[in-house]
mmCIF file of C-alpha atoms and ligand atoms in Angstrom:
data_model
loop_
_atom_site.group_PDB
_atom_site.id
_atom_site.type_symbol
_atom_site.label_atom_id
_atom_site.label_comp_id
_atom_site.label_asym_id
_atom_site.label_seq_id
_atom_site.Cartn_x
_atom_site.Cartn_y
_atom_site.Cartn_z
ATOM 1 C CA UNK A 1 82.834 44.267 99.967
ATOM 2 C CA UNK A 2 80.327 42.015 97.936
ATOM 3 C CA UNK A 3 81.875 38.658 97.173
ATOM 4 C CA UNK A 4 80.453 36.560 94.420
ATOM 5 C CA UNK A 5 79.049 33.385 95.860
ATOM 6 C CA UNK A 6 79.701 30.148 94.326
ATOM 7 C CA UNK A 7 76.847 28.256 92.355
ATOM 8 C CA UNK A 8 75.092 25.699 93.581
ATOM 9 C CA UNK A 9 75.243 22.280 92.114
ATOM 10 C CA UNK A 10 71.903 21.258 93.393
ATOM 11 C CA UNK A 11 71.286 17.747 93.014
ATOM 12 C CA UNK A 12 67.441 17.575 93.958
ATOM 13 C CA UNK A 13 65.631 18.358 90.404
ATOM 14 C CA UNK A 14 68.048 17.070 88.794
ATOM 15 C CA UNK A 15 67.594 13.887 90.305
ATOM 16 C CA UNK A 16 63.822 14.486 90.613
ATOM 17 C CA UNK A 17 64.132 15.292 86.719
ATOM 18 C CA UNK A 18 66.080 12.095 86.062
ATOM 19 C CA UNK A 19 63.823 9.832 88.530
ATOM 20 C CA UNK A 20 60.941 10.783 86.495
ATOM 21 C CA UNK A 21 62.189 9.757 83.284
ATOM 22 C CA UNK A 22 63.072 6.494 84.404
ATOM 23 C CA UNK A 23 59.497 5.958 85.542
ATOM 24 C CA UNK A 24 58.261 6.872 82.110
ATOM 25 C CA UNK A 25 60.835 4.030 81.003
ATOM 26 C CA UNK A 26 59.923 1.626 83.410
ATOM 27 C CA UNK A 27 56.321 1.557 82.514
ATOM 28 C CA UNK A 28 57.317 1.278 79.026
ATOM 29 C CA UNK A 29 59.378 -1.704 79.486
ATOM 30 C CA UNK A 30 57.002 -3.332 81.885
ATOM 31 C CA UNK A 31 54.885 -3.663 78.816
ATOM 32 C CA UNK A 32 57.088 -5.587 77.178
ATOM 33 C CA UNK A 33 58.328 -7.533 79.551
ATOM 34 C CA UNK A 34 55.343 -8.541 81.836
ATOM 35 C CA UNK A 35 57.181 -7.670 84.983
ATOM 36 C CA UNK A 36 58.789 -4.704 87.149
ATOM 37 C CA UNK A 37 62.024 -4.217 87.248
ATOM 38 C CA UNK A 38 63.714 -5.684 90.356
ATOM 39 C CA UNK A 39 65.891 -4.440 93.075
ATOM 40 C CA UNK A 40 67.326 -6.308 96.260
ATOM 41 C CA UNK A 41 69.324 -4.347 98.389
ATOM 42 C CA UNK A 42 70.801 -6.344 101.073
ATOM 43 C CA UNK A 43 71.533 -5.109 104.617
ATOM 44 C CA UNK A 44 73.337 -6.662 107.643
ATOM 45 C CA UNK A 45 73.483 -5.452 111.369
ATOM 46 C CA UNK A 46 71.862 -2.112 112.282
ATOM 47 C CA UNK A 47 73.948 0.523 111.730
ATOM 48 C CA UNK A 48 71.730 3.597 111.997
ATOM 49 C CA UNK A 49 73.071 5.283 108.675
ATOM 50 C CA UNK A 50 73.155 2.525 106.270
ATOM 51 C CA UNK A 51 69.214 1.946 107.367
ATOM 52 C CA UNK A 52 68.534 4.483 106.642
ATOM 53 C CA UNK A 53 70.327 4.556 102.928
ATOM 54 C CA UNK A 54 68.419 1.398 102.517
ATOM 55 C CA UNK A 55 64.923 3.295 103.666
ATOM 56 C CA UNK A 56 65.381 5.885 100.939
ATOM 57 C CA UNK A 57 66.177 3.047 98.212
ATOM 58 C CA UNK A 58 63.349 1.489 98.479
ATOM 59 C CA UNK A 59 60.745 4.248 99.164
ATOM 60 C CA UNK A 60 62.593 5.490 95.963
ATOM 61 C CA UNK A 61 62.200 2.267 93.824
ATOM 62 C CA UNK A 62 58.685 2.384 95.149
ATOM 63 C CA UNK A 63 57.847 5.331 93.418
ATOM 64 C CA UNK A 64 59.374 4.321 90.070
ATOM 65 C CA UNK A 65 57.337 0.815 90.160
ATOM 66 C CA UNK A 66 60.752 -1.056 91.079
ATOM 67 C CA UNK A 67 60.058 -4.004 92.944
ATOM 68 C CA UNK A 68 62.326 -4.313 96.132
ATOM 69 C CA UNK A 69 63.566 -7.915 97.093
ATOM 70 C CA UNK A 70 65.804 -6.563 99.581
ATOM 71 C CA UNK A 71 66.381 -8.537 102.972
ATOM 72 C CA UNK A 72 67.873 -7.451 106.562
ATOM 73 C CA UNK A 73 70.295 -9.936 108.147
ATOM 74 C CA UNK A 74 70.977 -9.990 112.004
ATOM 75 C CA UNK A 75 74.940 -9.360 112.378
ATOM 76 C CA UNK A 76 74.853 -13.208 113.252
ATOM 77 C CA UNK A 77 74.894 -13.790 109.807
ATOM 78 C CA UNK A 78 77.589 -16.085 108.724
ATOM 79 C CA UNK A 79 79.777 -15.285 105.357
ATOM 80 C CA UNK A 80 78.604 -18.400 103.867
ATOM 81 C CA UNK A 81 74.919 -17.674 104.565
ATOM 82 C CA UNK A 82 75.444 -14.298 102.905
ATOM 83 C CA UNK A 83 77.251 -15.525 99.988
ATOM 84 C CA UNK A 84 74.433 -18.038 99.701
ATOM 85 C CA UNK A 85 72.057 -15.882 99.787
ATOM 86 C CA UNK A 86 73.330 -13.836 96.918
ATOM 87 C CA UNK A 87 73.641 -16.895 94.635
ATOM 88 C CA UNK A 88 70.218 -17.107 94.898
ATOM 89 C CA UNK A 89 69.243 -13.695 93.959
ATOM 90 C CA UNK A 90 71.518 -13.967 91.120
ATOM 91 C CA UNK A 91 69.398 -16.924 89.617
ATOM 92 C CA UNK A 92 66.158 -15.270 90.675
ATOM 93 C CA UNK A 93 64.960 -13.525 87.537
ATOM 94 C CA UNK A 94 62.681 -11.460 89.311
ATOM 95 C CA UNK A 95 65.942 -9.244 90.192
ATOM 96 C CA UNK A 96 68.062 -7.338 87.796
ATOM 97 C CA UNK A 97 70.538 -5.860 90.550
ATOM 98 C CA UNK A 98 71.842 -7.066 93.787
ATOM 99 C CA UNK A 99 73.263 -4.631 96.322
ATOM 100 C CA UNK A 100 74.656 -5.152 99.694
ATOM 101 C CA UNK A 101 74.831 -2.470 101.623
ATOM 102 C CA UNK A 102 78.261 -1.307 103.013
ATOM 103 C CA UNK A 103 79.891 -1.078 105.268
ATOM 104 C CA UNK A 104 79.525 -4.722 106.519
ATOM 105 C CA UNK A 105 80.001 -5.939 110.023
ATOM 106 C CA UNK A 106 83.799 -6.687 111.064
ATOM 107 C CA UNK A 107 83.582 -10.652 110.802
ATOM 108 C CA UNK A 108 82.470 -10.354 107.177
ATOM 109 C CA UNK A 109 84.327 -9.883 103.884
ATOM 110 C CA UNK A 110 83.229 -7.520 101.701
ATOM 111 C CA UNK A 111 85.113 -7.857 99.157
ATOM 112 C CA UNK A 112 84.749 -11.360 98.841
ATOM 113 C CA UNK A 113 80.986 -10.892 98.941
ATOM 114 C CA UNK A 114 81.123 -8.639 95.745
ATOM 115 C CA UNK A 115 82.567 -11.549 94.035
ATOM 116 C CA UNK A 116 79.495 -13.206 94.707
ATOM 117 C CA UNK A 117 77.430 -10.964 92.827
ATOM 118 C CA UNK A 118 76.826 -12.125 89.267
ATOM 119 C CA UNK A 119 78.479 -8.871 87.423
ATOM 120 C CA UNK A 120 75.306 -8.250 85.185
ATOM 121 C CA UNK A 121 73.473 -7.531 88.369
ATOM 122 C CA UNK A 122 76.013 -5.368 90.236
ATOM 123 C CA UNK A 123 73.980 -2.589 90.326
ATOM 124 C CA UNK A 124 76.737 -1.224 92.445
ATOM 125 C CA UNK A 125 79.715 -1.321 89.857
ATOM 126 C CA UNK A 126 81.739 -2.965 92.419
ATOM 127 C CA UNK A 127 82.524 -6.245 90.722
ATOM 128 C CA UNK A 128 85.745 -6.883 89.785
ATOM 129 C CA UNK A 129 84.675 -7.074 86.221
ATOM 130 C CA UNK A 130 82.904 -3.737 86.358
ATOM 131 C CA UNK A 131 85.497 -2.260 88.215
ATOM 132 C CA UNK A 132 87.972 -3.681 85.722
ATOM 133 C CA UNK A 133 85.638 -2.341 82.982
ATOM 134 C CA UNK A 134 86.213 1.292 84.067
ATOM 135 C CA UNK A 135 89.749 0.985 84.254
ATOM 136 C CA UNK A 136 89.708 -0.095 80.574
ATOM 137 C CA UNK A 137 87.330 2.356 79.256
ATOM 138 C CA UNK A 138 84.799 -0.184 78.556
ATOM 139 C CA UNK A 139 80.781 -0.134 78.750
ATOM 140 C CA UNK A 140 79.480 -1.843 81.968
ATOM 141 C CA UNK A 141 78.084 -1.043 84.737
ATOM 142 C CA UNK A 142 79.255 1.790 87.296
ATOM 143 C CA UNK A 143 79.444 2.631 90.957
ATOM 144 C CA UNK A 144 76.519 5.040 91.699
ATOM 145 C CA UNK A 145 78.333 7.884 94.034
ATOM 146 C CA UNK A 146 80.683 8.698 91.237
ATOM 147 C CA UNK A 147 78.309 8.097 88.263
ATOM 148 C CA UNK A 148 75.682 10.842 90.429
ATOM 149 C CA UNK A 149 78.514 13.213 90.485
ATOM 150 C CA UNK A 150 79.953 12.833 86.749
ATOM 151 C CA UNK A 151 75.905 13.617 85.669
ATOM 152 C CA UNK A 152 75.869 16.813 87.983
ATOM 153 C CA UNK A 153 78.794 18.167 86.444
ATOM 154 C CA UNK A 154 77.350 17.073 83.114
ATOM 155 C CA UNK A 155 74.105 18.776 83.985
ATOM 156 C CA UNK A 156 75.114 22.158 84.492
ATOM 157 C CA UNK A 157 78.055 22.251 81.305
ATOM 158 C CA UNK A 158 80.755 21.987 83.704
ATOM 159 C CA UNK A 159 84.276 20.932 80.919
ATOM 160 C CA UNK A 160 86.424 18.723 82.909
ATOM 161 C CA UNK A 161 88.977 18.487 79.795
ATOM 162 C CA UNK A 162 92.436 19.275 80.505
ATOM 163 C CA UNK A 163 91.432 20.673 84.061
ATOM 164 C CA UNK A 164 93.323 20.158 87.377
ATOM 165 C CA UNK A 165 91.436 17.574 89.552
ATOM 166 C CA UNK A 166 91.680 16.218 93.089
ATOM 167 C CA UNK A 167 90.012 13.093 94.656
ATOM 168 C CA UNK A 168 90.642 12.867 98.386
ATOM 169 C CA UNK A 169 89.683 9.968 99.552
ATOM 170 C CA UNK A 170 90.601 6.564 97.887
ATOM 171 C CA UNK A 171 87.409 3.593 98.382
ATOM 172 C CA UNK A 172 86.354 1.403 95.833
ATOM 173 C CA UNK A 173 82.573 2.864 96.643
ATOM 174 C CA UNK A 174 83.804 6.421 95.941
ATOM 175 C CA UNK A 175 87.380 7.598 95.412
ATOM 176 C CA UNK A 176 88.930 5.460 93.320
ATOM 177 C CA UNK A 177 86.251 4.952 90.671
ATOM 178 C CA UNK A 178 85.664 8.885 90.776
ATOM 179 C CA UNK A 179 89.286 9.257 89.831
ATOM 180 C CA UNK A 180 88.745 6.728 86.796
ATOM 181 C CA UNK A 181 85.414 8.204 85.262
ATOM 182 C CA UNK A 182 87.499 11.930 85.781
ATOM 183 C CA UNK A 183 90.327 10.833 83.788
ATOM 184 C CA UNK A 184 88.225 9.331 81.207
ATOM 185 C CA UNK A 185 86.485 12.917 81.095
ATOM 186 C CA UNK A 186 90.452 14.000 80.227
ATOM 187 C CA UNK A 187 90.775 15.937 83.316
ATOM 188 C CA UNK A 188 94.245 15.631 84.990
ATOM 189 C CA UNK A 189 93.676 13.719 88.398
ATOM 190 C CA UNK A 190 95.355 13.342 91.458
ATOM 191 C CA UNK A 191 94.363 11.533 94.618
ATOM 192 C CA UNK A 192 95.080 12.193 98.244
ATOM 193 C CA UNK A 193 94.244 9.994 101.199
ATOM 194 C CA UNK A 194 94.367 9.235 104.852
ATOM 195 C CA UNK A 195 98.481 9.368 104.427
ATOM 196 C CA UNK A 196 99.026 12.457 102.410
ATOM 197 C CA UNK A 197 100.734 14.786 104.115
ATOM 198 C CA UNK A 198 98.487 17.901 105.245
ATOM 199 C CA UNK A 199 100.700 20.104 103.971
ATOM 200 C CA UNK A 200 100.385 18.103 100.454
ATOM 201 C CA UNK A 201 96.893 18.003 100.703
ATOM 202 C CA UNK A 202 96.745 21.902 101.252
ATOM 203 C CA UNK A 203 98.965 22.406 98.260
ATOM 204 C CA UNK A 204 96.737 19.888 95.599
ATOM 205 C CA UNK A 205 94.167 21.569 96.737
ATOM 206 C CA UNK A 206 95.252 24.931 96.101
ATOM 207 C CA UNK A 207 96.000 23.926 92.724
ATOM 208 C CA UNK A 208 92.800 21.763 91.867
ATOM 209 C CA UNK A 209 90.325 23.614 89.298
ATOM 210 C CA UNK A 210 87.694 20.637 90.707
ATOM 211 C CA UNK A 211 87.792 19.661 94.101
ATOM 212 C CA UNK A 212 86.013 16.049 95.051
ATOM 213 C CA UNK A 213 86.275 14.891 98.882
ATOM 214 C CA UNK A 214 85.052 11.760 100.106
ATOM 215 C CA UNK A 215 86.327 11.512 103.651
ATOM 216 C CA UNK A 216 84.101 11.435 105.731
ATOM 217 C CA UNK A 217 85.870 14.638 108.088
ATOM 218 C CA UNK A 218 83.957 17.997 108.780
ATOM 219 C CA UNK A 219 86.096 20.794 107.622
ATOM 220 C CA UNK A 220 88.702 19.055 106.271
ATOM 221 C CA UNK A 221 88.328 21.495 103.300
ATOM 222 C CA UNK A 222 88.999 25.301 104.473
ATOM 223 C CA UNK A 223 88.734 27.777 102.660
ATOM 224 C CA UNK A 224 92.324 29.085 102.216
ATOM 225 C CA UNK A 225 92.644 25.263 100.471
ATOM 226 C CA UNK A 226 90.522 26.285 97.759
ATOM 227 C CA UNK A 227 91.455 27.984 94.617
ATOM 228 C CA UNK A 228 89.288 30.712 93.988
ATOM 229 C CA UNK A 229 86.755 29.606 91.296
ATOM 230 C CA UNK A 230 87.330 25.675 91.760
ATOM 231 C CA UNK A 231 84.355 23.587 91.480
ATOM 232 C CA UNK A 232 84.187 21.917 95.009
ATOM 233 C CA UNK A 233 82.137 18.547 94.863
ATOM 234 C CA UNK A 234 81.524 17.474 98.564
ATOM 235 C CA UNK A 235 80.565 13.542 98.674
ATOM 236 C CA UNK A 236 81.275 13.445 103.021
ATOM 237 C CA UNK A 237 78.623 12.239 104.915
ATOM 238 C CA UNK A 238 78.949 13.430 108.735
ATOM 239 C CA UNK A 239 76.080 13.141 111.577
ATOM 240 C CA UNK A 240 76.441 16.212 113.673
ATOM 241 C CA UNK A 241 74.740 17.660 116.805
ATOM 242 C CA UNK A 242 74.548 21.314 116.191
ATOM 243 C CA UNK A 243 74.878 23.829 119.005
ATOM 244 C CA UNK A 244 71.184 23.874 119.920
ATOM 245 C CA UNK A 245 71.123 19.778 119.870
ATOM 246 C CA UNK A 246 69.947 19.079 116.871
ATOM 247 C CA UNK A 247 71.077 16.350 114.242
ATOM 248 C CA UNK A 248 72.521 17.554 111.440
ATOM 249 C CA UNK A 249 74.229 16.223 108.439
ATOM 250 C CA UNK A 250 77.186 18.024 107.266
ATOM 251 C CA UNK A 251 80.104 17.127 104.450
ATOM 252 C CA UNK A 252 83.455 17.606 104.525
ATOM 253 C CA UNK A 253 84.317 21.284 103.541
ATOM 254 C CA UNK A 254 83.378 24.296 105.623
ATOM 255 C CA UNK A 255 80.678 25.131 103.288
ATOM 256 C CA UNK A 256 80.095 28.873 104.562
ATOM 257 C CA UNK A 257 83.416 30.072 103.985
ATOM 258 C CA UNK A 258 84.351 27.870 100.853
ATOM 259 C CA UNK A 259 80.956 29.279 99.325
ATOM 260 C CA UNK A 260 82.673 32.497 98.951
ATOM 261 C CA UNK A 261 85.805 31.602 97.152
ATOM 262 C CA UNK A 262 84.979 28.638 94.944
ATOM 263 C CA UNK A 263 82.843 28.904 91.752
ATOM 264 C CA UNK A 264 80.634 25.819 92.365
ATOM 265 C CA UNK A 265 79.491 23.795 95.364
ATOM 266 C CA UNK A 266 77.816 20.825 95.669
ATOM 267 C CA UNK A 267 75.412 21.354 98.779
ATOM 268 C CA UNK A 268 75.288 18.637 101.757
ATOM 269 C CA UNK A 269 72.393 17.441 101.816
ATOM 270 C CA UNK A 270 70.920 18.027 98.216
ATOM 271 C CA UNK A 271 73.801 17.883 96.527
ATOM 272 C CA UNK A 272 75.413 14.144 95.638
ATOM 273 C CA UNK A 273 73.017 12.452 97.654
ATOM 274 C CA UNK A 274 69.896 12.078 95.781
ATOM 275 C CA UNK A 275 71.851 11.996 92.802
ATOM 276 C CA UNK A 276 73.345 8.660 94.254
ATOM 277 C CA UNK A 277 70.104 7.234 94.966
ATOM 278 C CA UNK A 278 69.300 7.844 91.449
ATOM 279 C CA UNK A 279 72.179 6.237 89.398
ATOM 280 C CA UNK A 280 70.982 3.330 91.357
ATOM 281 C CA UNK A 281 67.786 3.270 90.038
ATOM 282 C CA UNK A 282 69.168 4.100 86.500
ATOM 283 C CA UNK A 283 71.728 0.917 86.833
ATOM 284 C CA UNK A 284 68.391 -1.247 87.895
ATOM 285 C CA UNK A 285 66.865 -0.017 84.929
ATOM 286 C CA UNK A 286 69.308 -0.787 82.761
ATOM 287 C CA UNK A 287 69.883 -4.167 84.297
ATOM 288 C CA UNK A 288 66.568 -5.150 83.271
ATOM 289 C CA UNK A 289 66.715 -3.830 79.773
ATOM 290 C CA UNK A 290 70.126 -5.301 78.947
ATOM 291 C CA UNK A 291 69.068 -8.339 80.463
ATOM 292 C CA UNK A 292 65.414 -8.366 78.728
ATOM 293 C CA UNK A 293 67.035 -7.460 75.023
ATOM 294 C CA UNK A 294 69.803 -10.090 75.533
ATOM 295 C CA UNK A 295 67.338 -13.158 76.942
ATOM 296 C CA UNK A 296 64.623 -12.189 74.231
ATOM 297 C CA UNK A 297 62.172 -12.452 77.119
ATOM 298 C CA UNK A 298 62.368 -12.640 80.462
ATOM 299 C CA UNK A 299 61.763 -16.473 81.881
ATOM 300 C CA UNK A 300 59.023 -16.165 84.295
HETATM 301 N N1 GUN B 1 77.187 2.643 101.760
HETATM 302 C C1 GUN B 1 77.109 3.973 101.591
HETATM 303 N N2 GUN B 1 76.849 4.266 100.305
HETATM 304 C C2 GUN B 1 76.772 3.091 99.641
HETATM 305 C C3 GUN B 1 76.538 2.738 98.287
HETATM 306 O O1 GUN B 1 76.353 3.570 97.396
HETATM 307 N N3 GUN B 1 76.538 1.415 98.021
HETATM 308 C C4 GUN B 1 76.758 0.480 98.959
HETATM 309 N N4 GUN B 1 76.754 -0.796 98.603
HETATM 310 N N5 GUN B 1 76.981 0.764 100.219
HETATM 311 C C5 GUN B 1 76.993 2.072 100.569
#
């Protein structure tokens, strides 16, 4: 029997597509402004994944002339010392968004730290006014996971109106703002978490024309769970040692066997990732024009 095998929602030249564009625009606007635009992502500790995050960030600002002012911070950092250091960057007009990388060590708040960061420059969406911006529908600016994902299913015609959608998976990075920007595409959204039942979970997920997980779990996603057709967006990030010992990096749905009932399928790696990466770079962007249009100039 020949099954048809879902599409892939490949994320790579779209986001190479995208990343090019914004260089055009960047050049443009350095012009006019007598500067790059300006990036600090800030990193604590040395947890092996967000390092390397922070590595592809700034290669990638690199290659769109984005200047990086991002800093590293043994885990002895205090809260004060971080929050400090963020007020800084905020009156630094060298930098149009601030970013610190999450997840933070255990004897710092995060949340209060994203308080810290003036909202014009949370590149991130993770302010409480930009978060509170999405809820009401407003302009501002948005978390980059869920932004990536909105523009994949943008880019290939994908109608979220009126459809059946499931978030699993309920951070303020990911899940939550996911479930805001798919309701303001009118699709009808539910979200599942850590506490939803697994026999809950099974049945949204049965039901879900578009399928978004954010866990962080191989194979949570089987694929008797999917509905055949569904569009399944996988946003998990998992570090795996295959059989034959080698690192791999895997997301949350069994990808082999969910590639033969759903309709679309966001690959891991390829698919959300680089897209991520690039809604940063299109919020930095956009940080400096907003800023530049609304100062008149930029103060050197
Ligand atoms: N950790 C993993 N992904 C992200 C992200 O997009 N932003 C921040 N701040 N931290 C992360």
């Amino acid at each position: 029997m020949t099954s048809q095998m879902a599409q892939r929602l490949d994320g790579k030249p779209l986001a190479t597509t995208i990343q090019g564009e914004l260089k055009q625009q960047v050049e443009q606007l350095k012009t006019k402004a007598g500067r790059s635009p300006g990036l600090a992502v800030l990193m604590v500790g040395d947890n092996p994944a967000s390092a390397l995050y922070v590595r592809n960030k700034e290669r990638a600002c690199e290659k769109l002339g984005i200047a990086s002012f991002g800093q590293h911070f043994p885990d002895t950092i205090t809260q004060d010392q971080l929050e400090a250091k963020i007020t800084e960057l905020n009156q630094d007009n060298r930098v149009d968004g601030i970013l610190v990388q999450l997840p933070l060590p255990d004897h710092l708040d995060a949340i209060q730290a994203l308080y810290c960061i003036a909202p014009e420059k949370d590149v991130d969406g993770l302010h409480p006014s930009n978060l509170g911006r999405l809820v009401r529908g407003e302009r501002g600016l948005k978390s980059c996971t869920p932004a990536g994902v909105m523009r994949l299913l943008d880019a290939y015609q994908l109608s979220l109106a009126s459809k059946k959608a499931l978030v699993i998976g309920r951070s303020i990075l990911v899940g939550k703002p996911l479930a805001l920007m798919l309701l303001a595409a009118n699709a009808t959204v539910t979200m599942a978490h850590g506490k939803t039942p697994p026999e809950d979970l099974r049945e949204f997920s049965q039901q879900a024309d578009i399928l978004c997980t954010a866990v962080g779990q191989p194979n949570l996603i089987t694929p008797e769970m999917v509905k055949p057709g569904a569009i399944v967006v996988d946003i998990g990030m998992n570090r795996i040692q295959d059989e034959q010992g080698k690192n791999r990096l895997i997301g949350d749905v069994d990808a082999d066997g969910i590639a033969e009932v759903a309709g679309y399928l966001t690959p891991v790696p390829g698919g959300v990732g680089p897209m991520t990466v690039t809604m940063l770079l299109q919020n930095t962007v956009a940080s400096f024009e907003q800023r530049f249009y609304e100062q008149g100039r930029f103060d050197p």
